[in-house]
N, CA, C and O of each residue as an XYZ file, in Angstrom:
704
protein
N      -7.270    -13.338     11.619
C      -8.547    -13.050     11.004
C      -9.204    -14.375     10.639
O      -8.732    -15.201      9.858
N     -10.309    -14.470     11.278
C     -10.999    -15.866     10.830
C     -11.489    -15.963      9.281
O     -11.982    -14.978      8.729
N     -11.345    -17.062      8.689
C     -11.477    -16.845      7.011
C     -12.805    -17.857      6.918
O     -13.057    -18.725      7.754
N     -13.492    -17.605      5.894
C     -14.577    -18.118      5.501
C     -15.021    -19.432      5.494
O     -14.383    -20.319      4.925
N     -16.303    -19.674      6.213
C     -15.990    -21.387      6.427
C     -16.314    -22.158      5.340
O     -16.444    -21.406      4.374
N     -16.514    -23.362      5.024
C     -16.647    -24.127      3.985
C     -17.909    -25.322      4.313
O     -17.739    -26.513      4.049
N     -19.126    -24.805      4.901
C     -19.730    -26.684      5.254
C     -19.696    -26.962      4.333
O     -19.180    -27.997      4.754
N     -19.751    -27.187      2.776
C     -20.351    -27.930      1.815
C     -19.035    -28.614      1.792
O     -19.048    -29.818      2.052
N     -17.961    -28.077      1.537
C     -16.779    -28.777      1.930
C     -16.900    -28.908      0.057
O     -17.157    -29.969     -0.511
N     -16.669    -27.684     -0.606
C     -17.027    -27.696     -2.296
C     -15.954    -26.767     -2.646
O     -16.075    -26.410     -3.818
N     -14.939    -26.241     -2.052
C     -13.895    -25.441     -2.573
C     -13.434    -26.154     -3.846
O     -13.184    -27.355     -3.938
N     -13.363    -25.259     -4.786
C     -12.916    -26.689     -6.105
C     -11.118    -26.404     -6.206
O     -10.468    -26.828     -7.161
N     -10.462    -25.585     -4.999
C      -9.023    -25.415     -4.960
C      -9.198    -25.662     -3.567
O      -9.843    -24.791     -2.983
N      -8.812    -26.576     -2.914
C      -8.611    -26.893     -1.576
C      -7.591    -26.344     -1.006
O      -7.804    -25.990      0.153
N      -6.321    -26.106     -1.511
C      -5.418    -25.616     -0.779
C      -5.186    -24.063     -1.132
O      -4.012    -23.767     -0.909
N      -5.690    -23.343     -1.454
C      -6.306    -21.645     -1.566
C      -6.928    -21.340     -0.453
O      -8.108    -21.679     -0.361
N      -6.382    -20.734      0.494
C      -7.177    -20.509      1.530
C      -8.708    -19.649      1.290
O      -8.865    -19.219      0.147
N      -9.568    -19.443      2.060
C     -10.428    -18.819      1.009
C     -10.369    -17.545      1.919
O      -9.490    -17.627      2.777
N     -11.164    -16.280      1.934
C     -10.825    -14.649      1.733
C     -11.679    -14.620      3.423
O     -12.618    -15.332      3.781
N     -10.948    -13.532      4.221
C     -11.168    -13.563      5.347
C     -12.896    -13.176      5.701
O     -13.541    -12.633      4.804
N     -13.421    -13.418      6.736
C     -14.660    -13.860      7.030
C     -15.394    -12.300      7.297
O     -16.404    -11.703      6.923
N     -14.387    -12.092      8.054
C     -15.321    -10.129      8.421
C     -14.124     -8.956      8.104
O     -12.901     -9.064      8.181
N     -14.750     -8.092      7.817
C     -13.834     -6.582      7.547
C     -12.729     -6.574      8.187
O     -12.750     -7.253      9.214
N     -11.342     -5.818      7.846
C     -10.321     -5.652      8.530
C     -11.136     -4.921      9.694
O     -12.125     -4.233      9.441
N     -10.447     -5.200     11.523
C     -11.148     -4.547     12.144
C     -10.662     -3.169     12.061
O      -9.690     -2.967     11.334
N     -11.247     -2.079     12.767
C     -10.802     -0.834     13.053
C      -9.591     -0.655     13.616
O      -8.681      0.084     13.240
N      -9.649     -1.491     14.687
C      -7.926     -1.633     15.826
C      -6.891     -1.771     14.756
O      -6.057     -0.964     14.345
N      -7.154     -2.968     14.420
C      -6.311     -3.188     13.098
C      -5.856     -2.465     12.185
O      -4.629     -2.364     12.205
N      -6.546     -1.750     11.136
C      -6.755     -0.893     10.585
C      -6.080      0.697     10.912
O      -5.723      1.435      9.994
N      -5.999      0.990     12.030
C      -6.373      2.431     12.269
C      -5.573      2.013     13.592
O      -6.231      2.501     14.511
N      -4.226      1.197     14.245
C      -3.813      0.956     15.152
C      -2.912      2.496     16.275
O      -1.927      3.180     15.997
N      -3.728      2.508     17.381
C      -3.426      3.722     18.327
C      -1.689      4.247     18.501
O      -1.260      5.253     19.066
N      -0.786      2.933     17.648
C       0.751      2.879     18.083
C       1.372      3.550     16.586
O       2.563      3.812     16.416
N       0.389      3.737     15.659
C       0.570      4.545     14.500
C      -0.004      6.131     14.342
O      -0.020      6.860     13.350
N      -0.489      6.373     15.791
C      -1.477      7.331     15.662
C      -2.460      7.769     14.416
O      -2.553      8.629     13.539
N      -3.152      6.571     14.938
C      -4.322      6.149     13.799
C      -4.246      6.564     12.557
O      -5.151      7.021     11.860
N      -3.001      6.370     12.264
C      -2.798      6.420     10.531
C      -2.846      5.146     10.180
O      -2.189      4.353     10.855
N      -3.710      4.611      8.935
C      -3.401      3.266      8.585
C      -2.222      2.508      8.920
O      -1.117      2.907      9.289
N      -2.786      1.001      8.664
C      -1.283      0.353      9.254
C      -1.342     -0.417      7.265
O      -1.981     -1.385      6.855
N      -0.587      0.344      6.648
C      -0.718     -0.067      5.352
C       0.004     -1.842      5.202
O      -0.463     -2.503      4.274
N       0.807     -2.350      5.865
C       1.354     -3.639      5.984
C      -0.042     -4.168      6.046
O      -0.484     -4.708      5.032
N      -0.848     -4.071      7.199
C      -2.112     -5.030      7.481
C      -2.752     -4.792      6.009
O      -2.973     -5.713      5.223
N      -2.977     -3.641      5.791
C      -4.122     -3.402      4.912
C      -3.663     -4.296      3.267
O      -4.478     -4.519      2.371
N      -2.246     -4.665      3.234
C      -1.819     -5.022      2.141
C      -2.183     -6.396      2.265
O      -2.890     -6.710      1.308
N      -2.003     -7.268      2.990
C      -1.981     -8.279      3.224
C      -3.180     -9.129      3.253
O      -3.297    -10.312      2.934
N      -4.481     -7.874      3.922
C      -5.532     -8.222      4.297
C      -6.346     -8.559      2.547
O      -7.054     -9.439      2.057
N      -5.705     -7.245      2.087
C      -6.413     -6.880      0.886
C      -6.315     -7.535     -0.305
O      -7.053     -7.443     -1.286
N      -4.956     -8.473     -0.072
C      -4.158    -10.026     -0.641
C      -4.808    -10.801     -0.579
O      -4.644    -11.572     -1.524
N      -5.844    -11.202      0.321
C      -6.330    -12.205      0.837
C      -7.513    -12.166      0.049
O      -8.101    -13.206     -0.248
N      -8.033    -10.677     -0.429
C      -9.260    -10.488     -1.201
C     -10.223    -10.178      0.240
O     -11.402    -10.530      0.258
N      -9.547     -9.448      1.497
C     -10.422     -9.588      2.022
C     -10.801     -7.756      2.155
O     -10.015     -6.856      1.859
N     -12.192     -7.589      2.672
C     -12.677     -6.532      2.875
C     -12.539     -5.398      4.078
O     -12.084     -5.728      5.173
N     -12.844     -4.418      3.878
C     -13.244     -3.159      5.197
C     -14.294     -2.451      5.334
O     -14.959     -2.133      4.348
N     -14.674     -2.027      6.762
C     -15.299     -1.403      7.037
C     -15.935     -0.423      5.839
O     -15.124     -0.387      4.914
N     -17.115      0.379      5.554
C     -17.277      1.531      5.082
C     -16.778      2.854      6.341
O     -16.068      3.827      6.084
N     -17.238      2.600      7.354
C     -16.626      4.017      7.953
C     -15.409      4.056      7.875
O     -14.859      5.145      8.041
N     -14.630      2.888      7.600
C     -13.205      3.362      7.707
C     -12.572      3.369      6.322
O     -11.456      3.851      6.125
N     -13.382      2.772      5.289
C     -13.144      3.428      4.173
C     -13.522      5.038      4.030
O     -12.899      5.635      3.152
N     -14.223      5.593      4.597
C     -14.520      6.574      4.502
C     -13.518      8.243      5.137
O     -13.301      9.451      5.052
N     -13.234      6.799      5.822
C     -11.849      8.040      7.191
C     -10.564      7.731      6.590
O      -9.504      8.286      6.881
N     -10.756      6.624      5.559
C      -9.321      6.895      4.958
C      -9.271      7.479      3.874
O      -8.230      8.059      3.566
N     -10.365      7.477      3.027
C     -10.493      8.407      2.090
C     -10.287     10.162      2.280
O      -9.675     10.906      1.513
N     -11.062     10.561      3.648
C     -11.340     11.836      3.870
C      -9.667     12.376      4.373
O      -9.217     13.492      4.114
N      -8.924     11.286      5.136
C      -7.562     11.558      5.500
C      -6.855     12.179      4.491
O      -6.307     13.282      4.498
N      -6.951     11.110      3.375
C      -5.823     11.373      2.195
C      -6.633     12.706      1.426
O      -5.950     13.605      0.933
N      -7.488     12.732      1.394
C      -7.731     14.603      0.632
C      -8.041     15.816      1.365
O      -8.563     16.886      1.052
N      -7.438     15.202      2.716
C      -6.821     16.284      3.186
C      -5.135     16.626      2.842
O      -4.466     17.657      2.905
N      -4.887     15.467      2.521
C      -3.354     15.562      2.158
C      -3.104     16.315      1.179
O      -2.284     17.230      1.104
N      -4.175     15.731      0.042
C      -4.021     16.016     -1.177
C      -4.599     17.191     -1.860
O      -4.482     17.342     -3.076
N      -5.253     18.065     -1.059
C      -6.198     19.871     -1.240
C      -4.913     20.362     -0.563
O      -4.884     21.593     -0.591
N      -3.526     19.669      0.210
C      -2.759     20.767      0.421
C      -1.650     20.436     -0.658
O      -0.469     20.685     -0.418
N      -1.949     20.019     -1.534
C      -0.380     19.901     -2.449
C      -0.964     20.857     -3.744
O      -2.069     20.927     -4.281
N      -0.085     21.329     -3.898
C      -0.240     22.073     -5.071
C      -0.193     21.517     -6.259
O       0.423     20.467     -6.443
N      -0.946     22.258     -7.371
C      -1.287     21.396     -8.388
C      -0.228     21.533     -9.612
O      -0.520     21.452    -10.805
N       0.703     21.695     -9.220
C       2.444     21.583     -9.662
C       3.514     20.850     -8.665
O       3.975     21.566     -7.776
N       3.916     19.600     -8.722
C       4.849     19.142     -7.720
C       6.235     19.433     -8.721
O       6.355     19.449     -9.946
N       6.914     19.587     -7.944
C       8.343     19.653     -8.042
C       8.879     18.478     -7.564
O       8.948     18.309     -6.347
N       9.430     17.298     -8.650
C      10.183     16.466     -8.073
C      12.008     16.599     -8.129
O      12.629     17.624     -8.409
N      12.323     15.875     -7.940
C      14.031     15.345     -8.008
C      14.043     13.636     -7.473
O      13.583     13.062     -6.485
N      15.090     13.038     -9.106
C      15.149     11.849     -9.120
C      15.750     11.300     -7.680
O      15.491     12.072     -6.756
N      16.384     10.306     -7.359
C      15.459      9.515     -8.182
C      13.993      9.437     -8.007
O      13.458     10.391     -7.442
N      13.298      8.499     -8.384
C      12.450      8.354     -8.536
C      11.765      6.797     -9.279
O      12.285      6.214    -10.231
N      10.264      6.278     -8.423
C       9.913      5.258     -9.281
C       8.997      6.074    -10.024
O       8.778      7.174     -9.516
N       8.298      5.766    -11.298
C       7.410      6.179    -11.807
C       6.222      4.835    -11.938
O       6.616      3.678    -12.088
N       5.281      5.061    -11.885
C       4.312      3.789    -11.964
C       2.825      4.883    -12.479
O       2.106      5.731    -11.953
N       3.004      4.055    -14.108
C       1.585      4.024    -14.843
C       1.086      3.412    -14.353
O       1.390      2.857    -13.297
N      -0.387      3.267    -15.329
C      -1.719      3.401    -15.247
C      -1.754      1.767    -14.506
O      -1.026      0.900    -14.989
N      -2.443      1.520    -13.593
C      -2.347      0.565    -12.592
C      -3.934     -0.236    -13.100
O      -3.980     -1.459    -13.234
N      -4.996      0.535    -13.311
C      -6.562     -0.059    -13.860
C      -6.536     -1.191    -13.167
O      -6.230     -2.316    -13.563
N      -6.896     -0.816    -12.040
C      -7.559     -1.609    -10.731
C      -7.020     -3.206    -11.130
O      -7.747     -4.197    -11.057
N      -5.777     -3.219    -11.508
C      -4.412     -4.615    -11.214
C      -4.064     -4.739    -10.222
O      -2.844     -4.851    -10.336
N      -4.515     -4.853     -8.458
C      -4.113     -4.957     -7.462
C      -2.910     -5.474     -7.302
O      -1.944     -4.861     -6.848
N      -2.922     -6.513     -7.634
C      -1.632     -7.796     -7.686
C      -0.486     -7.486     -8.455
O       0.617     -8.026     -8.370
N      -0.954     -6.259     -9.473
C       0.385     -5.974    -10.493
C       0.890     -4.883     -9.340
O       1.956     -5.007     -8.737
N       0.070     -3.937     -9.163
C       0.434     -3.343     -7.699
C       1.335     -3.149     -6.576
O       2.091     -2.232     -6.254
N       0.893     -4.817     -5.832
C       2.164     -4.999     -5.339
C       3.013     -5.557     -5.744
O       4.106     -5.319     -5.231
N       2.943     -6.534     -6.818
C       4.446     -6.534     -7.713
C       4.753     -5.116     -7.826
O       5.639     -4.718     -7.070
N       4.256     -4.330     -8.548
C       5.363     -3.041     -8.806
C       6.271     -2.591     -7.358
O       7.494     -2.507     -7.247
N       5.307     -2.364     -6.417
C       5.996     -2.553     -5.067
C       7.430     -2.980     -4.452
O       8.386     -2.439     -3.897
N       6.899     -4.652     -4.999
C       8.431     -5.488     -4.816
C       9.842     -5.099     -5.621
O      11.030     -5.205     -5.318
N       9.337     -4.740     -6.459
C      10.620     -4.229     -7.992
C      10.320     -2.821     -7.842
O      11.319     -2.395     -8.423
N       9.781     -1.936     -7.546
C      10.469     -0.371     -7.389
C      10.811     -0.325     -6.456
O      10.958      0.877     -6.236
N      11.105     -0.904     -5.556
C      11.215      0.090     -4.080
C      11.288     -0.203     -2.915
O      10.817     -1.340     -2.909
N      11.560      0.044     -1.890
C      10.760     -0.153     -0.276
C       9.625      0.805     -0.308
O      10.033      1.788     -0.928
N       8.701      0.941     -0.028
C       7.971      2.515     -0.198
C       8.142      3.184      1.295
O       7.298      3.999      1.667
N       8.832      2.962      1.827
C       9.464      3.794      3.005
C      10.794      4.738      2.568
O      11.022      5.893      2.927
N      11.698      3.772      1.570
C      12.408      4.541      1.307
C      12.869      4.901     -0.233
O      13.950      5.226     -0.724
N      11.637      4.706     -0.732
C      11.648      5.333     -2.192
C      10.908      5.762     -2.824
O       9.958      5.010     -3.038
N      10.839      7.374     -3.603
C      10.149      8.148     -3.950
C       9.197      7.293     -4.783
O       9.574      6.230     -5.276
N       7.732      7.854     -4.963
C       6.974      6.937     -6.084
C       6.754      8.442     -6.442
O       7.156      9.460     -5.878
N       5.788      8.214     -7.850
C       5.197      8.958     -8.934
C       4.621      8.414     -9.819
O       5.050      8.219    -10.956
N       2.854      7.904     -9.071
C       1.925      7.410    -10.021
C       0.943      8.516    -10.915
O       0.290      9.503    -10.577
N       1.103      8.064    -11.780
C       0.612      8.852    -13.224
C      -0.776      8.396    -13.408
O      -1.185      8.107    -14.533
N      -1.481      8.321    -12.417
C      -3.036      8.096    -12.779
C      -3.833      7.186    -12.955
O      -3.213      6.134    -12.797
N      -4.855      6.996    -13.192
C      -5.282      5.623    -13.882
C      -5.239      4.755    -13.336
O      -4.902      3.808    -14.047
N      -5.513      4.357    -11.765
C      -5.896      3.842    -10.771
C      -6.688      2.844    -11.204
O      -6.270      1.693    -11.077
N      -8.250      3.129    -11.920
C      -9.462      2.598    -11.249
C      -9.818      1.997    -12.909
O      -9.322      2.567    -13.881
N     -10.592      0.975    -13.037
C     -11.504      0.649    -14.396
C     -10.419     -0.362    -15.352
O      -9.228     -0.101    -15.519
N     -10.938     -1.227    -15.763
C     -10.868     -2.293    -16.246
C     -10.449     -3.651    -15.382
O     -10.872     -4.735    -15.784
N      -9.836     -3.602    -14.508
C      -9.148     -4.374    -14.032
C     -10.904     -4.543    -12.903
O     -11.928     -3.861    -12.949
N     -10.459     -5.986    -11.846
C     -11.301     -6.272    -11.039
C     -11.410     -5.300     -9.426
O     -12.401     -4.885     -8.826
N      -9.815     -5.183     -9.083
C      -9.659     -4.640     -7.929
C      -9.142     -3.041     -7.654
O      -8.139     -2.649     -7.058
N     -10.202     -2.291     -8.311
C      -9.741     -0.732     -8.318
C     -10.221     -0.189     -6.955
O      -9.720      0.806     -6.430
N     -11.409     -1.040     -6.323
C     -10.826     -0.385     -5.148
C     -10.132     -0.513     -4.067
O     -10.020      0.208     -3.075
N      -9.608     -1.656     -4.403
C      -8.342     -2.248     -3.552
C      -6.880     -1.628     -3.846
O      -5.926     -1.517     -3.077
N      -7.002     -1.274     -5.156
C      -6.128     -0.069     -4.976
C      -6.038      1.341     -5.020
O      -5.066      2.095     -5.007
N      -7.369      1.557     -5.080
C      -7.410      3.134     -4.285
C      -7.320      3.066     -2.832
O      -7.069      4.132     -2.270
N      -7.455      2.152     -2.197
C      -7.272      1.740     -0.775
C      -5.954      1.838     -0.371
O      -5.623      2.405      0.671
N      -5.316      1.404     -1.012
C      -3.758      0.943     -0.434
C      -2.811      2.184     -1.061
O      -2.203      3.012     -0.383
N      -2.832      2.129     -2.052
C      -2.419      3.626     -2.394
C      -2.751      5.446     -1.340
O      -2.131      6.381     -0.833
N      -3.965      5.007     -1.540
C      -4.383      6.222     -0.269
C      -3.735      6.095      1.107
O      -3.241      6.941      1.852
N      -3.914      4.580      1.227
C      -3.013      4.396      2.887
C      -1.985      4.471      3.134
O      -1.727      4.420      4.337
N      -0.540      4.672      1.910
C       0.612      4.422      1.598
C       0.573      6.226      1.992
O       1.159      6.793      2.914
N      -0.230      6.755      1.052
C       0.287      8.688      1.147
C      -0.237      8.673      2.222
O       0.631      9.181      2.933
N      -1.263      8.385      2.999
C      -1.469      8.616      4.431
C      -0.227      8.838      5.205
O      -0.116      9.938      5.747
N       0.744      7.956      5.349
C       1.656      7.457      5.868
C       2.799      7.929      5.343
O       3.801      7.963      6.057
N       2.834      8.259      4.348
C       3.811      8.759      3.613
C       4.314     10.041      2.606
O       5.188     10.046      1.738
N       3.333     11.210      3.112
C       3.067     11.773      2.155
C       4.226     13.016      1.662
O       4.007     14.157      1.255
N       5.222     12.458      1.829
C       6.302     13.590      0.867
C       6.993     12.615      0.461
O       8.084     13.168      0.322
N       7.106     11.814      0.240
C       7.551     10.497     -1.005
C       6.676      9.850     -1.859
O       7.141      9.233     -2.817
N       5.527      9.890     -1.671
C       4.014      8.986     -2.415
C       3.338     10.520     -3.511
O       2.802     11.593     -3.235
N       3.718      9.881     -4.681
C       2.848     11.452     -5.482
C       1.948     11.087     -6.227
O       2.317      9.950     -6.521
N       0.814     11.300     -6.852
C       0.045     11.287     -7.621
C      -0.636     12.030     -8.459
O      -1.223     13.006     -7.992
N      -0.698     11.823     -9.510
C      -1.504     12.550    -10.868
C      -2.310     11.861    -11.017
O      -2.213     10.663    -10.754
N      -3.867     12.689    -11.717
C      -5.281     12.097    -11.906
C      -5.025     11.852    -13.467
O      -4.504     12.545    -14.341
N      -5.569     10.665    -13.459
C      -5.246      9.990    -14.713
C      -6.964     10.355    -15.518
O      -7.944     10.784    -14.909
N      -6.900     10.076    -16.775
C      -8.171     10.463    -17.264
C      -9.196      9.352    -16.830
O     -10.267      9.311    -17.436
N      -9.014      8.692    -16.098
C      -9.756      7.633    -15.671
C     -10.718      8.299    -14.604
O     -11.946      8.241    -14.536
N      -9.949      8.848    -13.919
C     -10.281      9.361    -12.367
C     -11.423     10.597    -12.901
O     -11.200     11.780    -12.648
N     -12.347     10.267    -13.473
C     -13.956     11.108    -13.784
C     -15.194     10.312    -13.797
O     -15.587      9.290    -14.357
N     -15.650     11.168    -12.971
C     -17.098     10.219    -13.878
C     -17.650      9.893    -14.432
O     -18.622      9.234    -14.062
N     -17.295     10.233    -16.082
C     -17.576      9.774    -17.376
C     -16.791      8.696    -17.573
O     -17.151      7.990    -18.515
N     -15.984      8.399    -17.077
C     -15.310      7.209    -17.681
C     -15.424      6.031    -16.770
O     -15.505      4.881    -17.202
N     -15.431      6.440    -15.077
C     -15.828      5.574    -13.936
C     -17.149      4.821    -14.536
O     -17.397      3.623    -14.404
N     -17.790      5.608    -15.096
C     -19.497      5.359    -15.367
C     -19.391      4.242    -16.879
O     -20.159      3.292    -17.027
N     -18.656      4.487    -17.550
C     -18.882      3.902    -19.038
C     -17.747      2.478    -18.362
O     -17.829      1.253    -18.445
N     -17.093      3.090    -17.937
C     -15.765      1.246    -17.710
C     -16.535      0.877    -16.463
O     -17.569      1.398    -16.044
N     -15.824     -0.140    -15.937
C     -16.170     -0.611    -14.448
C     -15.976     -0.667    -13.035
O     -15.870     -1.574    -12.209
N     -15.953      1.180    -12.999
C     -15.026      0.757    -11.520
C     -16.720      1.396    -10.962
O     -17.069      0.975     -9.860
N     -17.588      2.244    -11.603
C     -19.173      2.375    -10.437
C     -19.474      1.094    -10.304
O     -19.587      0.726     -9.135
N     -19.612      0.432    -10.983
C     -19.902     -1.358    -11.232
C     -19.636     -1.683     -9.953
O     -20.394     -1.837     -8.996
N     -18.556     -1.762    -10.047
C     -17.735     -2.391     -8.946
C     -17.990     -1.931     -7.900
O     -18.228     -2.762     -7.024
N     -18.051     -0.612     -7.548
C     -17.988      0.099     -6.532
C     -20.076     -0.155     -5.560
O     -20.608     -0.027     -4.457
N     -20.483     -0.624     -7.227
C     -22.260     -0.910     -6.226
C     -22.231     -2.443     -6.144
O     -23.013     -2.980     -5.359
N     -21.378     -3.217     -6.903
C     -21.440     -4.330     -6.675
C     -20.893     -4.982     -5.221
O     -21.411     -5.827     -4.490
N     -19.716     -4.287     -5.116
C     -18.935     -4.884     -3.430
C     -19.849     -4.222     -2.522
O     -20.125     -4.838     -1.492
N     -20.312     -3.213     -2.688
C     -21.497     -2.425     -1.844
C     -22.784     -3.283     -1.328
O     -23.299     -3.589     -0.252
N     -22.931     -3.423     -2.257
C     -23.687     -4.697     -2.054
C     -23.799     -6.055     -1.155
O     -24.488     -6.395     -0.193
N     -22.377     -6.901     -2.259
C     -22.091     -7.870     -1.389
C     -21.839     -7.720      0.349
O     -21.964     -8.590      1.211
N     -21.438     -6.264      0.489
C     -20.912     -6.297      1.917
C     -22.003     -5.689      2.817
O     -21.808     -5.534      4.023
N     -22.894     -5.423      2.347
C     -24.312     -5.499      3.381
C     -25.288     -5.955      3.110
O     -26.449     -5.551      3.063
N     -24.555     -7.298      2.823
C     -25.315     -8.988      2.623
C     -25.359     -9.275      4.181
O     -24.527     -8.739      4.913
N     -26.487    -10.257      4.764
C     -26.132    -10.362      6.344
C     -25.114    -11.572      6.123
O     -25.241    -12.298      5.137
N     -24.198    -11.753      6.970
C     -23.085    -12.729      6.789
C     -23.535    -13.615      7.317
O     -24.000    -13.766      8.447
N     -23.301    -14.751      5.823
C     -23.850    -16.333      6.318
C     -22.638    -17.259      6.996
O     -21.554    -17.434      6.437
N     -22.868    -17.618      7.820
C     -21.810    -18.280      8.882
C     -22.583    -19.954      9.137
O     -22.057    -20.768      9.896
């Protein structure tokens, strides 16, 4: 992925690479050898980088996962073990730390308790990766709506903020 160029040559951390230049692509993203289920590795990595995606394919990964999630009933039945992972408030980075210390998430149950989105900077970087994880995974990946997850509270904290602000930035025409 080509990353953002620098003419001014003004990075005030030179050795920080800086955040990739255009959207994860679709291929990428949505690779034909996964049968276009996210490729959540890329998307983690990409999304590490601070870098961005598509809206249509935010949109096809969103619409994927609630299809998942209108078929689970609104009582899960678990059995341990189990990780449990609170309220996350758009901590991307605590995220995948929790990641590294609960689990493989291939081969270990999660059970996030909500509270995804608002205060933190990157809530929708982890409604992203989270959604792409149950994409991929969805009888080990569980989730409960945390009181966050409304629009009274999206609206008063900062994840609409956020959500018109990157909106924004990303249909800026890209200066190259």
């Amino acid at each position: 992925m080509e990353l953002l160029r620098d003419p001014s040559n003004d990075r005030v951390v030179k050795t920080l690479k800086p955040p990739p230049h255009r959207p994860l692509s679709h291929q990428l993203m949505f690779p034909e050898k996964l049968k276009n289920k996210p490729d959540w590795r890329i998307l983690l990595d990409h999304l590490s980088k601070e870098g961005r995606i598509a809206k249509d394919d935010l949109i096809k990964l969103v619409s994927e996962c609630n299809k998942i999630l209108k078929n689970e009933g609104n009582l899960i039945y678990l059995h341990d073990p189990l990780t449990v992972v609170g309220d996350i408030h758009g901590q991307y980075y605590d995220l995948v730390k929790m990641f590294d210390v609960g689990g493989n998430i291939e081969t270990t149950k999660y059970l996030f308790l909500g509270d995804f989105v608002d205060r933190g900077s990157f809530s929708i970087e982890v409604i992203v990766l989270v959604y792409a994880i149950k994409i991929n995974f969805p009888n080990t990946i569980f989730f409960l709506r945390g009181n966050h997850e409304c629009r009274q509270l999206t609206s008063f904290f900062n994840f609409k903020d956020e959500c018109i602000q990157k909106k924004t930035l990303s249909s800026r025409p890209l200066q190259v």
